[in-house]
Coordinates of C-alpha atoms in Angstrom, one line a residue:
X403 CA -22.9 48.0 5.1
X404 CA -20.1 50.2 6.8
X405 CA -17.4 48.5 7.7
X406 CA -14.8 49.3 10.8
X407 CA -10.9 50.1 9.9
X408 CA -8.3 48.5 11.6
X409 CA -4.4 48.9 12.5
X410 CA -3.3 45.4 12.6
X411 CA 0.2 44.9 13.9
X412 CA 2.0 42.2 11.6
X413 CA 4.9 41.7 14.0
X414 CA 7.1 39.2 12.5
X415 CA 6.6 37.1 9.4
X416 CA 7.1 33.5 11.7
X417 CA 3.5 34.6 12.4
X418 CA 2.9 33.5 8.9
X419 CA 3.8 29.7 10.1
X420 CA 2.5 30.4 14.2
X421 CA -1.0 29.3 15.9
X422 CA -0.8 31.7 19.2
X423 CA -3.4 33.8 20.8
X424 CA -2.7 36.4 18.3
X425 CA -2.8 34.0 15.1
X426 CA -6.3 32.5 16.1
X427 CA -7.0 36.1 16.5
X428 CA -6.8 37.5 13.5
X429 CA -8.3 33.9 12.4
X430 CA -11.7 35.2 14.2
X431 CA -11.4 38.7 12.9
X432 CA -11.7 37.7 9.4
X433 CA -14.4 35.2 9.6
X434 CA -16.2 37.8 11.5
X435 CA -15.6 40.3 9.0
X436 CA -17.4 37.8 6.4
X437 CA -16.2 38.5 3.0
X438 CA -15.5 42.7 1.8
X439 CA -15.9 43.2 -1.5
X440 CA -11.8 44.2 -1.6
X441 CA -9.3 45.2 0.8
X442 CA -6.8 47.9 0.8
X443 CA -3.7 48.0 3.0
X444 CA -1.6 51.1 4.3
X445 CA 1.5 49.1 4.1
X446 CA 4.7 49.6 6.9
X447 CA 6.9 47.9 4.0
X448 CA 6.4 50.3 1.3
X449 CA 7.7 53.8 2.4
X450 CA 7.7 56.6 -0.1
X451 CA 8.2 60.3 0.0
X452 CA 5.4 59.9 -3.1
X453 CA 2.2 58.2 -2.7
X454 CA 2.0 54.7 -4.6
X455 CA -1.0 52.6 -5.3
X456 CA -0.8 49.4 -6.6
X457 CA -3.0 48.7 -9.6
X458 CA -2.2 44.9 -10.6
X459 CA -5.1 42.5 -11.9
X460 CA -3.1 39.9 -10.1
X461 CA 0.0 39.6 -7.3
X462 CA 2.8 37.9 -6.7
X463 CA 4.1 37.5 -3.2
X464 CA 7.2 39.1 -1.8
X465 CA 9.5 37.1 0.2
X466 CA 11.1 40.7 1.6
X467 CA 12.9 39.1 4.3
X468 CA 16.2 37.3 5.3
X469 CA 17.7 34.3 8.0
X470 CA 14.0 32.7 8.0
X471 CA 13.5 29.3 8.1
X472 CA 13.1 27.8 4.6
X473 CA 9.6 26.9 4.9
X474 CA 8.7 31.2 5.1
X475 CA 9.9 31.0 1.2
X476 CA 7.7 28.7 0.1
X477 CA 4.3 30.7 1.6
X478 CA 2.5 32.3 -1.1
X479 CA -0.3 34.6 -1.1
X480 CA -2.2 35.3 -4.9
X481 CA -4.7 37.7 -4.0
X482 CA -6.1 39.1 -7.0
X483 CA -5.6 43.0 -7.3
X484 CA -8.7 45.2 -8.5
X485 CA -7.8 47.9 -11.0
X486 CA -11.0 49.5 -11.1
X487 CA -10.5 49.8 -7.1
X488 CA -7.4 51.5 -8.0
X489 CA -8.9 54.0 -10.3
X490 CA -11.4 54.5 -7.3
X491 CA -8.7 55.3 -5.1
X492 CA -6.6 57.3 -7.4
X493 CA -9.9 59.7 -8.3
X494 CA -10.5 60.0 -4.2
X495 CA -6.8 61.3 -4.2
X496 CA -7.1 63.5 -7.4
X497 CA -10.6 65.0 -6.0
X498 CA -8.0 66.4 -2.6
X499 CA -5.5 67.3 -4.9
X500 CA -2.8 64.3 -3.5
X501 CA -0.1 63.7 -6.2
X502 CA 0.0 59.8 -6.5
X503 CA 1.5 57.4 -9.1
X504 CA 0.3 53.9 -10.0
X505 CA 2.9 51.1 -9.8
X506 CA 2.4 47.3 -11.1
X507 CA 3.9 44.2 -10.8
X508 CA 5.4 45.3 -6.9
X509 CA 3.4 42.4 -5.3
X510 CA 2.5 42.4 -1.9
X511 CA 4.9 42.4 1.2
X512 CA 4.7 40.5 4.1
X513 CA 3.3 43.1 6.3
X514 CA 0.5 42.7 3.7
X515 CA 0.7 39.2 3.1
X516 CA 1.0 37.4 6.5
X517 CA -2.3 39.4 8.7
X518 CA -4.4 38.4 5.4
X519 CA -3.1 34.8 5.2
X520 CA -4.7 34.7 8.9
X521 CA -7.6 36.7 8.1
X522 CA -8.5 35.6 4.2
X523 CA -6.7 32.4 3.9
X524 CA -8.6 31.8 0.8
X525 CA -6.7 34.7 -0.9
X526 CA -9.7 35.6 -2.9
X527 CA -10.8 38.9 -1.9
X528 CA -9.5 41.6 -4.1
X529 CA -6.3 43.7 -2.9
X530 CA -4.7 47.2 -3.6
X531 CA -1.9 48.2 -1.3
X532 CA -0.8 51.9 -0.7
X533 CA 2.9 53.4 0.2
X534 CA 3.0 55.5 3.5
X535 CA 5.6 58.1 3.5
X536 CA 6.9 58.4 7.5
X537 CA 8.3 61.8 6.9
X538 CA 4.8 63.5 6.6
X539 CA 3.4 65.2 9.8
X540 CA 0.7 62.9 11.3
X541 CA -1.7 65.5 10.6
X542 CA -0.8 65.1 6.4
X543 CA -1.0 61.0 7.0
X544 CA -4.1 61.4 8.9
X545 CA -6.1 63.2 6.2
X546 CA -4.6 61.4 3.4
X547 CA -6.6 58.4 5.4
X548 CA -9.8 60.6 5.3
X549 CA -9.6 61.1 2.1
X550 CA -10.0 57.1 1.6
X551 CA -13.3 57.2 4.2
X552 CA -15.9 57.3 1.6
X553 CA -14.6 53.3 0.4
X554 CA -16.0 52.2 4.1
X555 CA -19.5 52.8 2.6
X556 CA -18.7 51.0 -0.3
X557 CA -17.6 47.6 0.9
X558 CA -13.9 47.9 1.4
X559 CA -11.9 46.8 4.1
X560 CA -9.4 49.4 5.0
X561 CA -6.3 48.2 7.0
X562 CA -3.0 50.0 8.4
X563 CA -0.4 47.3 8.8
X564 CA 2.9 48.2 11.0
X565 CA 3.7 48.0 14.7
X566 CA 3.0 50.4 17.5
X567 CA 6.2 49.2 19.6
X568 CA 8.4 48.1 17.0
X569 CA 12.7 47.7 17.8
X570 CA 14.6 45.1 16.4
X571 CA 17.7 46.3 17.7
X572 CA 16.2 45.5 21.3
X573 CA 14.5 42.4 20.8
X574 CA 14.5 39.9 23.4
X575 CA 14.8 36.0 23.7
X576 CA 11.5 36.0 25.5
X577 CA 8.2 37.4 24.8
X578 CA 8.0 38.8 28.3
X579 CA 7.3 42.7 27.8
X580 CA 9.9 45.3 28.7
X581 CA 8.1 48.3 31.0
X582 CA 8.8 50.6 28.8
X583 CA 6.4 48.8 25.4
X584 CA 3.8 48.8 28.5
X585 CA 4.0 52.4 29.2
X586 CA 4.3 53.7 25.8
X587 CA 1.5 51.4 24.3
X588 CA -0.5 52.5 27.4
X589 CA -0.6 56.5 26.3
X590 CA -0.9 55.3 22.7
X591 CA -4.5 53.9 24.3
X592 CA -5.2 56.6 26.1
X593 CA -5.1 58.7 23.1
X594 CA -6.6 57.0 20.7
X595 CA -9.8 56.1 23.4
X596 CA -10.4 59.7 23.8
X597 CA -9.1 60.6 20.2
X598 CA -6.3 63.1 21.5
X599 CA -5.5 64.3 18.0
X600 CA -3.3 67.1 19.5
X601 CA -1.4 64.9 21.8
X602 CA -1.1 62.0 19.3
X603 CA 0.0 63.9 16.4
X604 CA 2.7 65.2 19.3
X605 CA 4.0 61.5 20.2
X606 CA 7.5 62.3 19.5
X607 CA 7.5 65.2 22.2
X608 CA 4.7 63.5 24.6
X609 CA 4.8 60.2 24.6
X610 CA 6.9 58.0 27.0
X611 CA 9.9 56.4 26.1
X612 CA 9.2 57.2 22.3
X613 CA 12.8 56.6 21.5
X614 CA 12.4 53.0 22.3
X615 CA 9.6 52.4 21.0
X616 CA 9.4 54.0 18.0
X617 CA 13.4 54.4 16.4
X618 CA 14.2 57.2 14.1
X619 CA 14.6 54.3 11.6
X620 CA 11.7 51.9 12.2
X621 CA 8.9 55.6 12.6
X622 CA 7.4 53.7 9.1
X623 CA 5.9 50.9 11.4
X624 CA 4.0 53.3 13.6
X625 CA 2.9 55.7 11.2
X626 CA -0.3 53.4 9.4
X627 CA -1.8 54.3 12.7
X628 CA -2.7 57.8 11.7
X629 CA -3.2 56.8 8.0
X630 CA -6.2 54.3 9.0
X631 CA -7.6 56.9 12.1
X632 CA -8.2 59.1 9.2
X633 CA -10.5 57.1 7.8
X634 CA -12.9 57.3 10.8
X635 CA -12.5 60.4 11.4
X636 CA -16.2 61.1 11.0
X637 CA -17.4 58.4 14.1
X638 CA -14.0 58.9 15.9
X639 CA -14.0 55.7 17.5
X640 CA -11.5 53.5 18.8
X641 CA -11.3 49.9 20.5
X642 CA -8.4 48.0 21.4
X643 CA -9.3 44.5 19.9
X644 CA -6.0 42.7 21.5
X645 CA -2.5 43.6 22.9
X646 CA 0.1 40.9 23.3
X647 CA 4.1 41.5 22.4
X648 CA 7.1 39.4 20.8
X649 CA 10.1 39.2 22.2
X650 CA 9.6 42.2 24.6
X651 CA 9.9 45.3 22.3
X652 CA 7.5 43.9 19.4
X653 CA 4.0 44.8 20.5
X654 CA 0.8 42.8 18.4
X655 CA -2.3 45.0 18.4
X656 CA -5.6 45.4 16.8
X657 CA -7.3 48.5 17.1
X658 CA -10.5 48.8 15.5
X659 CA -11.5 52.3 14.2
X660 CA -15.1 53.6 13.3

C-alpha cells in the first residue's frame, strides 16, 4: 500500500517526557499508520552542504541538547537502522545524479528520536535518517524529495522533521501564540492547500513576517517541508493534521502529504 508523507514538527525535546494534545497526537498517528516496513527521516538536526544518509545496522541515541532536566538523558531510542534501505536510497540518488555519502555510527537526533518515541514507541521499525542542506533553493530540496517518491510504493514511511515557526530567541513563558506565528503559519496553509509551488518556493520574499518566523539561523527547521512535498509531488496533496504552538513562537504541525 501507498503510504502518505508527513512534516511532523518536533518542537522541543520535553515533548519526549509530555502527554498534551499534540503527544497523544502523534500517539494516534502511529497506531494508525500500523507498522511500515522502515522509516526514513529528513532530519532539521543534521544540516549539510552534502547529502548524508545514514547506513547503520543499529543506533544509538543522541542526547544533542543542553539545561534539560536529567530525566531527557536517560531516554533512549534503539531503532534498528536498515542498510539495504540505505543502498535503496543511495541508488534513487545515484539514478538523478545527487552526490551523497554514507555515514555510520551518527545515531539519531532528537528531532528524529522524540516524534518516533510517540509514534513507534516500540523502537522496532527500521530507520535511515537523511541530512538537509538549508542553503539549497526550495526548488533543489524539493526534488531531492521526489527523487525518494518511489519508496512510498514500497512500504516506507517518509517523514520531514523541523518546525514551521521555529525562534528560540523569542520564546515565551506561555504557550499563548504571538499574531505573527498565526499569520505566517496561516499563508504557509494556504500554500501548501492549493500547492502554490511558486509562492512557496518565494517564502522569504512573500510570506508574512518571515523574519520571525523563520531566522537566518534556524531556516534548517523549515526547510524538511519542501524535502517531504517532494515526495508527493505526483498526488499533490496536502492536509493539515494539527496546529498547536509552544511558548508562542514554536508552532507543532502535522501536515500530511500525498
Amino acid at each position: 500500500m501507498k503510504l502518505p508523507a508527513f512534516f511532523i514538527a518536533h518542537g522541543s525535546p520535553l515533548l519526549a517526557l509530555e502527554d498534551n494534545e499534540y503527544t497523544r497526537f502523534l500517539e494516534r498517528l502511529g497506531a494508525d499508520l500500523g507498522t511500515p516496513r522502515g522509516i526514513v527521516v529528513f532530519s532539521a538536526h543534521w544540516d549539510s552542504p552534502e547529502q548524508l544518509i545514514t547506513v547503520d545496522g543499529q543506533h544509538e541515541t543522541l542526547h544533542d541538547f543542553y539545561g534539560f532536566p536529567y530525566e531527557m538523558y536517560s531516554l533512549t531510542y534503539p531503532a534498528p537502522g536498515d542498510p539495504a534501505l540505505s543502498r535503496r536510497i543511495s541508488e534513487l540518488f545515484t539514478t538523478n545524479n545527487l552526490p551523497h555519502q554514507p555515514v555510520l555510527g551518527r545515531g539519531l537526533d532528537h528531532g528524529i528520536w522524540v516524534i518516533l518515541k510517540k509514534m513507534f514507541p516500540a523502537a522496532d521499525i527500521p530507520v535511515v535518517a537523511l541530512s538537509v542542506d538549508s542553503l539549497r533553493s526550495p526548488e533543489e530540496q524539493y526534488n531531492i524529495g521526489k527523487m525518494l517518491a518511489p519508496l512510498r510504493d514500497e512500504g516506507i514511511l517518509l517523514i520531514g522533521s523541523g518546525g514551521l515557526v521555529h525562534n528560540l530567541r523569542l520564546l515565551k513563558q506561555d504557550d499563548q501564540p504571538e499574531q505573527w506565528a498565526l499569520d505566517f503559519d496561516a499563508w504557509i496553509a494556504d500554500g501548501l492547500t492549493a500547492w502554490d509551488l511558486p509562492s512557496l518556493f518565494a517564502y522569504e520574499k512573500r510570506a508574512p513576517h518571515v523574519r520571525d518566523a523563520v531566522p537566518t539561523y534556524g531556516r534548517e527547521h523549515f526547510v524538511p517541508i519542501f524535502y517531504v512535498m517532494g515526495t508527493a509531488d505526483e498526488g499533490r496533496r496536502a492536509q493539515l493534521m494539527i496546529q498547536a504552538y509552544q511558548y508562542g513562537t514554536l508552532s507543532l504541525n502535522c501536515w500530511m502529504v500525498d
